[in-house]
Coordinates of C-alpha atoms in Angstrom, one line a residue:
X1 CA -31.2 -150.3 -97.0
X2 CA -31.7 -153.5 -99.5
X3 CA -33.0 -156.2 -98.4
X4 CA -30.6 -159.2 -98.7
X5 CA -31.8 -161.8 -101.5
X6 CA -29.7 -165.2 -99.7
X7 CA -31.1 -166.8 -97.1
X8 CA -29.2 -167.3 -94.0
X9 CA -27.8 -170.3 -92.7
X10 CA -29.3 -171.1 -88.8
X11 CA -26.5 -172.0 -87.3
X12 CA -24.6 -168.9 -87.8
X13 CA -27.3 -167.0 -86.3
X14 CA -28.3 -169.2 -83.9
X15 CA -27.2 -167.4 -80.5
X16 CA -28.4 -164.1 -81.4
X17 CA -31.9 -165.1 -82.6
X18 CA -31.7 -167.7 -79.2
X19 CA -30.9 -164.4 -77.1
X20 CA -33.1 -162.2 -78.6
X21 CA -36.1 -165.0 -78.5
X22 CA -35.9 -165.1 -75.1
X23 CA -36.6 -161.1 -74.5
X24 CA -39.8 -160.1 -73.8
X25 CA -41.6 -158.4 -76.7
X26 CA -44.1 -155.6 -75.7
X27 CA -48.1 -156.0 -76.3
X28 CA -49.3 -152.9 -78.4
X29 CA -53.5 -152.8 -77.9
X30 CA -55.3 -151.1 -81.1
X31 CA -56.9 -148.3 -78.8
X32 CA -53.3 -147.0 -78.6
X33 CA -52.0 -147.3 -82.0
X34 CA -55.2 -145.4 -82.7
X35 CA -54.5 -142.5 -80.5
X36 CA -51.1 -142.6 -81.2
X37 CA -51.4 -143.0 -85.3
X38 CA -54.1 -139.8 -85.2
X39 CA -51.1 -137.9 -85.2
X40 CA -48.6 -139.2 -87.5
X41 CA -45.9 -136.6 -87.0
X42 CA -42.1 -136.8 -87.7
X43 CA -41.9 -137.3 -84.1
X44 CA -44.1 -139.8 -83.8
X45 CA -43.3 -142.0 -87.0
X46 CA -39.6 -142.1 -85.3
X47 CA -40.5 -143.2 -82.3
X48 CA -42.8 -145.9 -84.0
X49 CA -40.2 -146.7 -86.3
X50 CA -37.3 -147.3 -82.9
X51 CA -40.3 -148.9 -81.2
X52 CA -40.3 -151.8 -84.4
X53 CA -36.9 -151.4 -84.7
X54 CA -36.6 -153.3 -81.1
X55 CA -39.6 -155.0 -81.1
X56 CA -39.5 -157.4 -84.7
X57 CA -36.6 -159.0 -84.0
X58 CA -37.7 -160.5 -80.8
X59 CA -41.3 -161.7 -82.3
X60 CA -39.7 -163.0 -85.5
X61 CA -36.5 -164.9 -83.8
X62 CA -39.7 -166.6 -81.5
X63 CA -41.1 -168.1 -84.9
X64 CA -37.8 -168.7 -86.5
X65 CA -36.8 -170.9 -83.0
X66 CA -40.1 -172.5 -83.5
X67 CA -39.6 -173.8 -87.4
X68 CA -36.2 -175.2 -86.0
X69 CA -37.6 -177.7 -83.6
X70 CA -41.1 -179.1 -84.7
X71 CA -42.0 -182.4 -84.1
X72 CA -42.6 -185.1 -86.3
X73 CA -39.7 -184.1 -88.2
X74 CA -42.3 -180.8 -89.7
X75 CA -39.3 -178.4 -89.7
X76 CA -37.3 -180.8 -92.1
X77 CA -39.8 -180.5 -94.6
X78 CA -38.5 -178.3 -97.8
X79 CA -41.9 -176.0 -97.3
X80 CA -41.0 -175.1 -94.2
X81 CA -37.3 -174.8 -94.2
X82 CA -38.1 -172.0 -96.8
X83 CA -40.4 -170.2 -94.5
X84 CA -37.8 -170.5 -91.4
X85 CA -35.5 -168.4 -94.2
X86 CA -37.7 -166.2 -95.0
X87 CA -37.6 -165.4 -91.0
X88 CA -34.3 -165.7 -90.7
X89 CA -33.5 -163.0 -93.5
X90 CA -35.9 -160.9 -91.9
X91 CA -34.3 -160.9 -88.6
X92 CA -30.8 -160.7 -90.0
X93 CA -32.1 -157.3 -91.9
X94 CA -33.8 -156.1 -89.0
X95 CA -31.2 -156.8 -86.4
X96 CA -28.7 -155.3 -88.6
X97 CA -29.8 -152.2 -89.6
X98 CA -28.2 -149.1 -87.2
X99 CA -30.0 -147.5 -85.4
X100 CA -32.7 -144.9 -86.2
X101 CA -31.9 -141.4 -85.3
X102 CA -33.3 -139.4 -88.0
X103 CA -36.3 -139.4 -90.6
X104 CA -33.7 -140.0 -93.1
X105 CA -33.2 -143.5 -91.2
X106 CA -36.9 -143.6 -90.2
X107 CA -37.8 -143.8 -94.3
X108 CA -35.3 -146.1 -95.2
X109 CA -36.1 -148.3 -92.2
X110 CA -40.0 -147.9 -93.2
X111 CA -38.7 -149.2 -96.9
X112 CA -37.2 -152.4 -95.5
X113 CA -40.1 -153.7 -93.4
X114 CA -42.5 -153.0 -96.6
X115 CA -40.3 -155.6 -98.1
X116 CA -39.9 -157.8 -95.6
X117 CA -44.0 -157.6 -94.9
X118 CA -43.9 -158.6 -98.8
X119 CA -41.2 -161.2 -97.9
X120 CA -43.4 -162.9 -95.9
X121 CA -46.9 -162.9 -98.2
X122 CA -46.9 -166.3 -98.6
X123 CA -46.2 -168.1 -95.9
X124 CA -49.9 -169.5 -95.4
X125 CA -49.2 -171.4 -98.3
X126 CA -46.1 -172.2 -97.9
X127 CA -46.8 -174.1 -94.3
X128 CA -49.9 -175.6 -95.7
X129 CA -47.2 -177.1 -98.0
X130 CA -45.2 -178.4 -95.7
X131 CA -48.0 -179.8 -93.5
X132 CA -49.4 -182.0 -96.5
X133 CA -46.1 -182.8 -97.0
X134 CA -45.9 -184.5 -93.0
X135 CA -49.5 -186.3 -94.1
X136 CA -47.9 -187.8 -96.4
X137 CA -44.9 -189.7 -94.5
X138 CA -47.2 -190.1 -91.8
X139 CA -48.6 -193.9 -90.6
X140 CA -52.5 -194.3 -92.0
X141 CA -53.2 -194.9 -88.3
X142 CA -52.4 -191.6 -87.3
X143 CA -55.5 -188.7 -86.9
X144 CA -55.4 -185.1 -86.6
X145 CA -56.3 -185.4 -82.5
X146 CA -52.7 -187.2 -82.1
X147 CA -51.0 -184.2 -83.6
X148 CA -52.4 -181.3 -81.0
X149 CA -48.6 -180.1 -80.6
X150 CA -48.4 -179.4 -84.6
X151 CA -52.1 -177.6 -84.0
X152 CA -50.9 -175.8 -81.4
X153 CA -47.7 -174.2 -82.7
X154 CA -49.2 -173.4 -86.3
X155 CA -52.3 -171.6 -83.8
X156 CA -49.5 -169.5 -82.3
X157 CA -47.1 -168.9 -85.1
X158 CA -50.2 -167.7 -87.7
X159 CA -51.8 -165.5 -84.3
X160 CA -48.3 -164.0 -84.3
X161 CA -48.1 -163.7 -88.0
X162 CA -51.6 -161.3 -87.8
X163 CA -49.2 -159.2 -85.4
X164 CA -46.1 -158.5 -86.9
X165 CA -48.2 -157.6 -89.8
X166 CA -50.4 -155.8 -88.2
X167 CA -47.3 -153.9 -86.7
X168 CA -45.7 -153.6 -90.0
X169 CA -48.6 -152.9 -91.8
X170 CA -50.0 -149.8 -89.5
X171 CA -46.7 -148.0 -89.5
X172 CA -46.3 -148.1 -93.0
X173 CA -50.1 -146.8 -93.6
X174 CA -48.9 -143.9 -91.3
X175 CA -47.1 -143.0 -94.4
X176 CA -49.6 -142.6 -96.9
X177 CA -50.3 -139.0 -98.1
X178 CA -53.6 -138.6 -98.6
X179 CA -55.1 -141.3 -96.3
X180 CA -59.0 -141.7 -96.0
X181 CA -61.3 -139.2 -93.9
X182 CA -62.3 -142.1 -91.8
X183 CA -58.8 -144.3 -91.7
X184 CA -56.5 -144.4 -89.3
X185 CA -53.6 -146.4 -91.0
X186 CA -55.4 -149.3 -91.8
X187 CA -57.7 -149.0 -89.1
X188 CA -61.6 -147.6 -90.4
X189 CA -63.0 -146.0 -87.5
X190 CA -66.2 -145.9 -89.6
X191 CA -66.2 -149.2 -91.2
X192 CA -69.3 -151.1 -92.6
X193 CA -69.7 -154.7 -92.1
X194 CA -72.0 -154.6 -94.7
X195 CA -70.0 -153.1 -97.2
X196 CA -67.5 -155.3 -96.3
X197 CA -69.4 -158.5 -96.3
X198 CA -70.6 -157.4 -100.1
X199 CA -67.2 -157.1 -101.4
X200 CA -65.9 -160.5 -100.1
X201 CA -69.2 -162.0 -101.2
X202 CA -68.1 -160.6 -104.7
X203 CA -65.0 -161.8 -104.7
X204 CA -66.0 -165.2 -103.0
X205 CA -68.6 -165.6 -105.9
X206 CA -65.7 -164.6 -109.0
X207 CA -63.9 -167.5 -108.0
X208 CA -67.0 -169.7 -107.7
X209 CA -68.2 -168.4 -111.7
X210 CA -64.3 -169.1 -112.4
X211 CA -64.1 -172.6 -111.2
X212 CA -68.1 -173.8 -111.9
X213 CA -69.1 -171.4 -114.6
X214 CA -71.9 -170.0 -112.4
X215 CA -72.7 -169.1 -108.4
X216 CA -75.3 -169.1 -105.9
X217 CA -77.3 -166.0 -106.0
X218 CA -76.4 -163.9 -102.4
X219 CA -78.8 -161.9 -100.3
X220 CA -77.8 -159.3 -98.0
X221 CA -80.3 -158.5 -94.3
X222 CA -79.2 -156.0 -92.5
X223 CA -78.3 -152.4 -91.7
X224 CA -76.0 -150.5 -94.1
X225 CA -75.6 -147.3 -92.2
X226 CA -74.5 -149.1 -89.4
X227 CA -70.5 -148.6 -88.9
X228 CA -68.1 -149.2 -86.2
X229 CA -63.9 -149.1 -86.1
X230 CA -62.2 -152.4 -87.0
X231 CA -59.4 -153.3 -89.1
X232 CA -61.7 -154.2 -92.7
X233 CA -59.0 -156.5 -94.1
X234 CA -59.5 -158.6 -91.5
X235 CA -63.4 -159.0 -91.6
X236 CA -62.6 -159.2 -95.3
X237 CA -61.1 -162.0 -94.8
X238 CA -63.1 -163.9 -92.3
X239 CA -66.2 -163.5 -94.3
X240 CA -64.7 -164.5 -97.5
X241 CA -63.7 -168.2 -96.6
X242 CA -67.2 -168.9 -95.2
X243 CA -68.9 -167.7 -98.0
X244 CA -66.5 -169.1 -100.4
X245 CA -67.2 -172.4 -98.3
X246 CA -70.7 -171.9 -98.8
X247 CA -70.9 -171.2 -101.9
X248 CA -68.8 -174.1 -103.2
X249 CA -71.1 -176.5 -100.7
X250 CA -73.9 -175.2 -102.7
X251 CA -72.9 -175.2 -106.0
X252 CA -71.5 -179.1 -105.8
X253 CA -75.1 -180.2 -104.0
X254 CA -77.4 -178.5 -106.8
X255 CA -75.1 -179.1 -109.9
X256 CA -77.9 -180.7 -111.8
X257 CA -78.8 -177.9 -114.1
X258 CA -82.7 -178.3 -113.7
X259 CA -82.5 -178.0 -109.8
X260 CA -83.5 -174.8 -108.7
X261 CA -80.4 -173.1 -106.5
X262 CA -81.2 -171.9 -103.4
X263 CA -79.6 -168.9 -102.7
X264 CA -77.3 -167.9 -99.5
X265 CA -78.1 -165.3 -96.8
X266 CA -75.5 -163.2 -95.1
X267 CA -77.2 -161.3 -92.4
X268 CA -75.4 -158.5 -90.5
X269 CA -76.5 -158.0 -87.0
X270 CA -75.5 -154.9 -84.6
X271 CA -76.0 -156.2 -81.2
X272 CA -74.5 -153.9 -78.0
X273 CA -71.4 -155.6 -77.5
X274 CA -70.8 -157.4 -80.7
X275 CA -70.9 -157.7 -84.6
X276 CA -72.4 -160.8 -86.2
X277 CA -72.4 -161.9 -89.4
X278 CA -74.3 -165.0 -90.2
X279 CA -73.6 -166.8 -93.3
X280 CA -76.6 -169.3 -93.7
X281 CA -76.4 -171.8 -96.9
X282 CA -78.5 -175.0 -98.1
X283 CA -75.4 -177.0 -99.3
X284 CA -76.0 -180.2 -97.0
X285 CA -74.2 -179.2 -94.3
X286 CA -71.1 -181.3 -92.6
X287 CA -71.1 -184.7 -90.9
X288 CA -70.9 -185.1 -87.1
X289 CA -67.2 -186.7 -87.6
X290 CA -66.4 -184.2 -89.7
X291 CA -67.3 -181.2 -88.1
X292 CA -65.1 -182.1 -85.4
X293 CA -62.0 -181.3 -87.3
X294 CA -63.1 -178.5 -89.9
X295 CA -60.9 -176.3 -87.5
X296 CA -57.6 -178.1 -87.2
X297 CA -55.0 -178.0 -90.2
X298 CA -54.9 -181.5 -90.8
X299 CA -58.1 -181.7 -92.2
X300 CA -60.1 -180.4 -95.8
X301 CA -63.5 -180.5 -96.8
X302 CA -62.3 -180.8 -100.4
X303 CA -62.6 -183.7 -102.4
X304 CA -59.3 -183.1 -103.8
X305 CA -57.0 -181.1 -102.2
X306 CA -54.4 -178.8 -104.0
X307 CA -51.2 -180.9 -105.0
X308 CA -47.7 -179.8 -104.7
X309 CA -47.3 -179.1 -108.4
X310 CA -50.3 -176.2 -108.0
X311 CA -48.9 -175.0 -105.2
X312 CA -46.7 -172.3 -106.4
X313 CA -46.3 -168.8 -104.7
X314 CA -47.9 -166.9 -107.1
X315 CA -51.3 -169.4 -107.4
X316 CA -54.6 -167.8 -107.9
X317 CA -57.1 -168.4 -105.1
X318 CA -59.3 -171.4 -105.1
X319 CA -62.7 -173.1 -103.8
X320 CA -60.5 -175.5 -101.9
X321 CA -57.0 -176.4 -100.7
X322 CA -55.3 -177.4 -97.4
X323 CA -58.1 -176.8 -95.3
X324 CA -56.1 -173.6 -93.4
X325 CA -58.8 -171.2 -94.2
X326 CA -61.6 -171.7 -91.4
X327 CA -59.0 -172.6 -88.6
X328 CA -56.7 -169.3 -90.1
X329 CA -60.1 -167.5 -89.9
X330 CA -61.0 -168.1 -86.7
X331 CA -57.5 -167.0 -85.3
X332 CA -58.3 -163.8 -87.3
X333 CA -61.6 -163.4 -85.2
X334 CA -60.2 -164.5 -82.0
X335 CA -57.3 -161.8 -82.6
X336 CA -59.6 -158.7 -81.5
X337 CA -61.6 -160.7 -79.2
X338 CA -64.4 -161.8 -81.4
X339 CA -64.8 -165.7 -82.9
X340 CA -65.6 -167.5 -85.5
X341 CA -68.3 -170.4 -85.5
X342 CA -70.2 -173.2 -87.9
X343 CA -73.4 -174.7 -86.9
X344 CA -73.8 -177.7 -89.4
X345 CA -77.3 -179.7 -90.1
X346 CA -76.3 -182.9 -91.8
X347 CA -78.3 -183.4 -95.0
X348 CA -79.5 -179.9 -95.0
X349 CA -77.7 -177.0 -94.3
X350 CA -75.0 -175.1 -92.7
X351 CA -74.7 -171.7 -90.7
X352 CA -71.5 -170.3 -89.9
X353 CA -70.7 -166.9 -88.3
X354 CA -67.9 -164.5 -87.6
X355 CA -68.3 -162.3 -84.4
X356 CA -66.1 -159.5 -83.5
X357 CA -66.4 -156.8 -80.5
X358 CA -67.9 -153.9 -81.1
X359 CA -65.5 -151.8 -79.0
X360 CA -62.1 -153.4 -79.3
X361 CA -60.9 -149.7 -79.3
X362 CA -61.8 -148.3 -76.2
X363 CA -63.0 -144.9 -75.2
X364 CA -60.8 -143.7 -78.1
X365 CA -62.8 -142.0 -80.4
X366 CA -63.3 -138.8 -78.0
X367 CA -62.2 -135.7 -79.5
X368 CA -59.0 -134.8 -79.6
X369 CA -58.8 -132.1 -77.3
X370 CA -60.1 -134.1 -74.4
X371 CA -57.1 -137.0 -74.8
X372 CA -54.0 -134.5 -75.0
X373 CA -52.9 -136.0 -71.6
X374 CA -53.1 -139.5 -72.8
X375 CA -51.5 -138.8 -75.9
X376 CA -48.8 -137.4 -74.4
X377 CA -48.9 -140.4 -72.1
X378 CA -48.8 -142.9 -74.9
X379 CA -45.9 -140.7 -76.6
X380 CA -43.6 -141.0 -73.2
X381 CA -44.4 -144.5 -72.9
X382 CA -43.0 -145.7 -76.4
X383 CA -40.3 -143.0 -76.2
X384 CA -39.1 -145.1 -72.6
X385 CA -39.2 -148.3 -75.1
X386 CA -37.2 -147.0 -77.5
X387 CA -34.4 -145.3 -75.6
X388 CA -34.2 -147.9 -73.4
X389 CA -32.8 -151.2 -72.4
X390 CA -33.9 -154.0 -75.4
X391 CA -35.6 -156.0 -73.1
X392 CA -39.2 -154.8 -71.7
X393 CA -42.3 -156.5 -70.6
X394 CA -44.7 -153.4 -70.6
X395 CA -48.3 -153.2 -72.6
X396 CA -49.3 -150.6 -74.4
X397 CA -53.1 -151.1 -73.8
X398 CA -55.4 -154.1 -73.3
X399 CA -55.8 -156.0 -76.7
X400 CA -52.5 -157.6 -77.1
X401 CA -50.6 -157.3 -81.0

């Protein structure tokens, strides 16, 4: 089935998305969608496929509600009417697609949320838009503290963001042929944090030799045997804006071509229960007042902030923009039940670090022959979901999607 190019106008939608906002949508922990996607049988892929089937419409009509009725007159802004199509489209496509019976249906329906997954790529952007575009028409005497309901509903609408694509994203890994030995959709159950923390120091420092013509040099403490099961695009992430952040602090401080550069230290530390990763720079750290507001989206450490006219969909990345990375970060972090943290010293340096559990999976990685029973568990469970009524407040595990 195509996905439909036109947006959709709200108000002829309006009562369905209202009714189907107000069902319950069902928590899906990774433990689960690990023992259930280490079997990616017909079977299973159908019932994961009538399990999204009910379950998108309900998270994405919650978010398209949302974009509606923002305050400060947010949701008239043309950035975010966009993004409030883009959710309205994808409802309309998922809502109106028949119902799954087959794998014939189950491979179509797999097709569709690919696209609507790439639909949605750039909404970050896109609401960072619209945000600088409510700074604009806002009074001087206004500060980022007297907009806490703005901070509050972009903290919910990005954490559900992460979920839906999460969701999205795992069932359509399910699909890949020839998956890797240690990958579980797009779950690694042997991921290294080190490896991890070198390639989004690489990419951080490409952008910095784009922008500045060189970059800090970056050393690396740490274990690189050491591996645990997390999602890597995720710690990709994370560790990408604060070394990005350091190493544009950095490179501004010691510009002066005969100062030696200090370089930055990412160390990578196993503790029992979590995962650290300390990113430790000598870039001068942040100000007091400013470190106050480093997580909110009102707020840049940039000099100069991306305009509107650079702010197309298809921009390259850069050191700096609307200020959505750390506080988008942290949301990534907090998602699994880790964090994310800075510890500034004015004048001197800054430290900041990502933490995430160790075991956000469980007792999952038993072998296979000792969880038959709570396979077949998990099976039942989403097959009750999926051939029953649409609404349903059950949770499949205890981390929360």
């Amino acid at each position: 089935m195509a996905v439909k190019k036109a947006s959709v106008d709200f108000a002829k939608v309006a009562d369905e998305v209202q009714r189907w906002g107000e069902m319950k949508q069902t928590g899906v922990s990774l433990k689960y969608m690990m023992e259930f996607g280490s079997r990616p049988t017909e079977r299973n892929l159908l019932l994961s496929a009538q399990f999204l089937h009910k379950e998108l419409p309900i998270r994405i009509a919650r978010r398209a509600i949302e974009l509606e009725n923002l305050p400060f007159g947010l949701s008239e802004k043309p950035a975010v009417l966009k993004v409030r199509d883009w959710y309205l489209d994808s409802f309309c496509d998922v809502h109106s697609f028949a119902k799954i019976k087959d794998m014939h249906d189950e491979l179509a329906f797999t097709e569709m949320i690919k696209m609507i997954k790439v639909r949605h790529n750039h909404v970050v952007p896109a609401m960072a838009l619209g945000v600088h575009q409510l700074k604009k028409d806002l009074s001087p005497s206004v500060v980022p503290e007297d907009l806490q309901e703005i901070h509050q509903f972009l903290d919910r609408f990005y954490m559900s963001r992460i979920g839906i694509r999460m969701l999205i994203g795992q069932h359509v890994a399910l699909h890949d042929p020839k998956p890797e030995p240690s990958c579980v959709g797009q779950i690694n159950t042997r991921m290294s944090p080190m490896q991890v923390a070198r390639a989004a120091s690489e990419d951080a420092r490409f952008i910095c030799l784009r922008e500045y013509g060189s970059a800090p040099e970056i050393n690396f403490y740490g274990d690189p045997d050491f591996t645990f099961p997390y999602v890597p695009q995720h710690l990709h992430l994370m560790v990408f804006e604060l070394v990005k952040n350091s190493l544009r602090a950095v490179q501004e401080r010691f510009s002066d071509p005969d100062k030696d550069v200090p370089p930055i230290r990412i160390i990578v530390a196993d503790g029992i229960e979590d995962v650290t990763i300390k990113i430790s720079d000598e870039g001068g750290g942040i100000a007091r007042s400013g470190l106050s507001k480093i997580f909110t989206y009102l707020y840049s450490t940039a000099k100069n902030p991306r305009d509107e006219n650079n702010s197309q969909e298809h921009e390259r990345v850069s050191m700096a923009g609307y200020g959505f990375g750390l506080p988008i970060s942290r949301l990534y972090g907090r998602y699994f039940g880790g964090d994310l943290q800075i510890i500034s010293t004015e004048g001197y340096a800054r430290r900041g670090a990502c933490r995430v559990k160790l075991t956000p999976f469980g007792d999952c990685f038993l072998k296979r022959s000792e969880k038959q029973e709570e396979w077949s568990a998990v099976e039942l469970l989403l097959e009750e979901i999926c051939c029953g009524g649409k609404e349903t407040s059950r949770f499949l595990g205890m981390f929360p999607i």
